[in-house]
Short mmCIF file of C-alpha atoms in Angstrom, two decimals:
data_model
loop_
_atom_site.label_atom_id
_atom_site.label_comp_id
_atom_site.label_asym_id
_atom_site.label_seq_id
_atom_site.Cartn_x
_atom_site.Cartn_y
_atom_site.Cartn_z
CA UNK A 21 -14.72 11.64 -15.86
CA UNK A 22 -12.76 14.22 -14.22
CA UNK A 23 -11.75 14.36 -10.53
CA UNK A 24 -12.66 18.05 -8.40
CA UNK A 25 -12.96 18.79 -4.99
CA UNK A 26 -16.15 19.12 -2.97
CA UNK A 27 -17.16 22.30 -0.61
CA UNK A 28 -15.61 20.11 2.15
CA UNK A 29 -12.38 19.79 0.81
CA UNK A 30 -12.10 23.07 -0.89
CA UNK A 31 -12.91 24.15 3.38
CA UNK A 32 -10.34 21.30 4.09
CA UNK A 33 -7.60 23.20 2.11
CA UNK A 34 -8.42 26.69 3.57
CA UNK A 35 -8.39 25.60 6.81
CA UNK A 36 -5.39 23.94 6.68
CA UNK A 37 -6.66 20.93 8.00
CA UNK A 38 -4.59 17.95 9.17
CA UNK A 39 -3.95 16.55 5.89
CA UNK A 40 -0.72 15.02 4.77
CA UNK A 41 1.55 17.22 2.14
CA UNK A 42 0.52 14.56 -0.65
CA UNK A 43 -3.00 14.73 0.07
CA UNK A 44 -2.93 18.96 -0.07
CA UNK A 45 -1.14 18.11 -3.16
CA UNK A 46 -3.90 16.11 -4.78
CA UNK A 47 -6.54 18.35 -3.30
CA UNK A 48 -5.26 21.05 -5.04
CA UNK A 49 -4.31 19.28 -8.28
CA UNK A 50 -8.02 18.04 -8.13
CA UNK A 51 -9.77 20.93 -9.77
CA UNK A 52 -12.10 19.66 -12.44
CA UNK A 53 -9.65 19.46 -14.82
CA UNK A 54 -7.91 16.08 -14.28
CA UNK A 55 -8.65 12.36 -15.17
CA UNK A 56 -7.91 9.19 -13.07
CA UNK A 57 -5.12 8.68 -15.41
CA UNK A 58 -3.57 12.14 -15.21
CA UNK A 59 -3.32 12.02 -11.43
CA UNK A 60 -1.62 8.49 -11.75
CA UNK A 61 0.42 10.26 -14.08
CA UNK A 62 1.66 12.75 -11.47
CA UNK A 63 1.57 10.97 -8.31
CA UNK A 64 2.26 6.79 -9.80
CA UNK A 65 -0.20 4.35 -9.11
CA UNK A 66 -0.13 3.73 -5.59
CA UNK A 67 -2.09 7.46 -5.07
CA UNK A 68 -5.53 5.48 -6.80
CA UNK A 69 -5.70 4.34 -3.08
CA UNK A 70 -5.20 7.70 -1.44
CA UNK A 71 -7.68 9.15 -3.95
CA UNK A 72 -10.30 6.93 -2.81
CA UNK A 73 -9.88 7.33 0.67
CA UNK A 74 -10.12 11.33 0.10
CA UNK A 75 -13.22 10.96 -2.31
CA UNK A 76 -14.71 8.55 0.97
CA UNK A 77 -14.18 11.28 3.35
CA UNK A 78 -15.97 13.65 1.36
CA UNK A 79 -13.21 15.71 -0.14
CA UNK A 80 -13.38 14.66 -3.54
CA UNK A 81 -15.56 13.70 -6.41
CA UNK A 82 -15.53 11.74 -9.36
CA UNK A 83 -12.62 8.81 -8.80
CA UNK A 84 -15.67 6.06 -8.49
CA UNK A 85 -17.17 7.08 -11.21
CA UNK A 86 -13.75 7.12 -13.30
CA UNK A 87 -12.36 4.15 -15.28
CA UNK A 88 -9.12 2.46 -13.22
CA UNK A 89 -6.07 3.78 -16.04
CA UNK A 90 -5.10 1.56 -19.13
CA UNK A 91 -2.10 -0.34 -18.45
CA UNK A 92 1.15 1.02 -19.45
CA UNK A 93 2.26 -0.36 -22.74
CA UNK A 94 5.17 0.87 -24.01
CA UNK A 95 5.16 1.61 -27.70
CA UNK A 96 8.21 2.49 -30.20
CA UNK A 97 8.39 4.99 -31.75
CA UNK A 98 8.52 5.50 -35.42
CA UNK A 99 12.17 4.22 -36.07
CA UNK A 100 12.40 6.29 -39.69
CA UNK A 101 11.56 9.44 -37.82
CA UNK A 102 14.58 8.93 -35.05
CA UNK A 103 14.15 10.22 -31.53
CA UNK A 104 13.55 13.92 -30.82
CA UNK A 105 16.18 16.28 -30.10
CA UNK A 106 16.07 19.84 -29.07
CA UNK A 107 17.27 22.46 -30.73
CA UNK A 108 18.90 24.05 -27.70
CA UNK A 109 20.48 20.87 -25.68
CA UNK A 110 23.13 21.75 -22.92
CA UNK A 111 23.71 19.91 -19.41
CA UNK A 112 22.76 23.28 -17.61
CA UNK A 113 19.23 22.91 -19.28
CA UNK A 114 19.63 19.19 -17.98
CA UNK A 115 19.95 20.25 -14.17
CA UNK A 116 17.46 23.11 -14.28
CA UNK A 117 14.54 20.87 -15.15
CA UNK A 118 15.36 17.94 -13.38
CA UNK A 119 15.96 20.67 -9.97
CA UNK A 120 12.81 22.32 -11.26
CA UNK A 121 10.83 18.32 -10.69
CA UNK A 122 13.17 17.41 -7.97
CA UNK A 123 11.68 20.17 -5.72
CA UNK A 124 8.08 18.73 -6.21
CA UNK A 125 8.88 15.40 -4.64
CA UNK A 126 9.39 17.07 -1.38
CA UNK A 127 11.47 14.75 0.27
CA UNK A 128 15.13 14.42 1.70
CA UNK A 129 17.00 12.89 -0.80
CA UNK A 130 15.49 14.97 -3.51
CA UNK A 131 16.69 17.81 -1.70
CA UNK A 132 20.19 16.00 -1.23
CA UNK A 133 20.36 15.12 -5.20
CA UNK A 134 19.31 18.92 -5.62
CA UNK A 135 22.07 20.28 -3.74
CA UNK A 136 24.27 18.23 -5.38
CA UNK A 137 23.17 19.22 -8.70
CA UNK A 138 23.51 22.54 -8.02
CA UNK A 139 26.69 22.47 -7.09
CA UNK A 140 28.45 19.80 -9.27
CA UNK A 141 29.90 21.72 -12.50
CA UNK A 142 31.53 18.50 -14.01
CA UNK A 143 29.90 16.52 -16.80
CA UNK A 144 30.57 12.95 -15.84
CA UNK A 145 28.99 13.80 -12.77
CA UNK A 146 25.73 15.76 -13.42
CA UNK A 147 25.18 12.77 -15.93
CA UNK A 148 25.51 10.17 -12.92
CA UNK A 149 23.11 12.65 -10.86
CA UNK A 150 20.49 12.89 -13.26
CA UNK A 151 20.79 9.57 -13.32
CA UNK A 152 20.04 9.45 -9.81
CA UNK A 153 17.19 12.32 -9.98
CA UNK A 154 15.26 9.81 -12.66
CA UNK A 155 15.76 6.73 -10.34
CA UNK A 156 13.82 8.59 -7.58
CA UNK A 157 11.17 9.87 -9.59
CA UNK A 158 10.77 6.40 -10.81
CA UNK A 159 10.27 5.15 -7.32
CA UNK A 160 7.74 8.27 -6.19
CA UNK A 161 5.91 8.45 -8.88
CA UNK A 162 6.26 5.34 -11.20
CA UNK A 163 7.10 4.44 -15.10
CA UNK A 164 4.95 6.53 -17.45
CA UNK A 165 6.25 9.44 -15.54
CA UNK A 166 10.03 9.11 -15.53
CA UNK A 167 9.39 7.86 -19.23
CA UNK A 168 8.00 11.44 -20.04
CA UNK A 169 11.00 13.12 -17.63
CA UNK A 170 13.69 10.47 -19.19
CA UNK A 171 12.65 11.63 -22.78
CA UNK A 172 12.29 15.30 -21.99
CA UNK A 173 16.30 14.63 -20.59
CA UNK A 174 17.16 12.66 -23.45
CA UNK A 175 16.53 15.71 -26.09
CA UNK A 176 18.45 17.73 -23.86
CA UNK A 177 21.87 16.50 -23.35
CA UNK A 178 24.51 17.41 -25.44
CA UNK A 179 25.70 15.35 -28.90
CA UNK A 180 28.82 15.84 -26.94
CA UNK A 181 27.81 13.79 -23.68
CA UNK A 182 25.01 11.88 -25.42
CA UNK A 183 27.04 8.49 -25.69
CA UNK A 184 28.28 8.57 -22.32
CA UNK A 185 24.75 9.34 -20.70
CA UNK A 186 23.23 6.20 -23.09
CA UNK A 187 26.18 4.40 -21.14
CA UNK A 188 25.37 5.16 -17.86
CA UNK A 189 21.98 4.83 -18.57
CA UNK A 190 22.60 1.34 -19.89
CA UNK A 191 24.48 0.40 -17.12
CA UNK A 192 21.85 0.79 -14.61
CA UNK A 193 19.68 -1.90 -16.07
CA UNK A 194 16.09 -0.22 -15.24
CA UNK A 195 13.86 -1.38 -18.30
CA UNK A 196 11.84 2.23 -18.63
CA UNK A 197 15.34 3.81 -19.01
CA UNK A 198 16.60 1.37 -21.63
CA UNK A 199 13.68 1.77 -23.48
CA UNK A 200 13.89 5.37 -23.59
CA UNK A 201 17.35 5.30 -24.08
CA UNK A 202 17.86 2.81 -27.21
CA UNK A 203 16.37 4.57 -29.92
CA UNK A 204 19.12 7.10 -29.24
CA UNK A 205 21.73 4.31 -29.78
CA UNK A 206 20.71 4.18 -33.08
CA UNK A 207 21.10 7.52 -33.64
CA UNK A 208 24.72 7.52 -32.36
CA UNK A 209 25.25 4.21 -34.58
CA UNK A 210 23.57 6.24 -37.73
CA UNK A 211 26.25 9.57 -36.74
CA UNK A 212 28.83 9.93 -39.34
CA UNK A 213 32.35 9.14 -38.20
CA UNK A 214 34.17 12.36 -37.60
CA UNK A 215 36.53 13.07 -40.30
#
């Protein structure tokens, strides 16, 4: 079942009514077209509370009636296959996408690592800041999310700073990360060695 908003809250948003940013943000997210699971996507899993509250006050429809969101299980992917890589990969790609999702969180230190990604110009450390960009999304808005991100970043970088992004990665022991990051291992252990 999909989630919409009522007359009230469709009033609620024209109005401008006292609602908090990520409530506008669900309102208007909540147009018919998105599952439970999609807005836990988006938001993580502690908006299923928020959601309900709205839907009580009259502003939406359809959480009740939706199923709570399979648990995440994280499944491998086909190892013969290898992991995805763009065709176009370059670190500027890197920072425009993560600046792109960094802006949606709407908070201070997104805007902090944003202004620091626009302005850093050195490899080593737009790695280490999308490193940092995928540690906050993690904590706003939860694993399956950054997984998505953390992949889309992963076929992005450069062969040429692949192995030292898999390092930093590694080093900052978060299990989504890892997990995203080894099959990419593999592909640096499968590379020929340069002649």
């Amino acid at each position: 079942m999909t989630i919409e908003k009522t007359a009230s809250g469709v009033f609620a948003l024209e109005a401008r009514s006292q609602l908090a940013p990520k409530e506008r943000q669900i309102l208007i997210l909540s147009n018919g077209a998105r599952s439970l699971a999609d807005m836990v996507d988006i938001f993580g899993k502690d908006c299923v509370p928020l959601l309900k509250k709205l839907e009580h006050a009259g502003l939406l429809r359809g959480v009740s009636q939706t199923p709570p969101p399979a648990p995440v299980v994280a499944v491998p992917s086909n190892a013969a296959e290898g992991p995805k890589r763009a065709k176009n990969r370059s670190l500027a790609a890197c920072k425009i996408y993560l600046i792109d999702l960094l802006q949606l969180q709407q908070n201070e230190e997104a805007i902090q690592v944003v202004h620091s990604l626009r302005q850093s110009d050195e490899p080593h450390s737009i790695l280490e800041l999308i490193l940092v960009a995928l540690n906050l999304i993690l904590e706003r808005s939860g694993e399956r999310y950054v997984e998505r991100v953390a992949n889309r970043v992963f076929e992005i970088v450069p062969d040429e700073q692949l192995n030292m992004f898999i390092r930093l990665t590694q080093q900052l022991h978060i299990p989504i990360l890892d997990l995203v990051a080894r099959p990419y291992v593999g592909l640096l252990a499968e590379a020929p060695a340069p002649a």
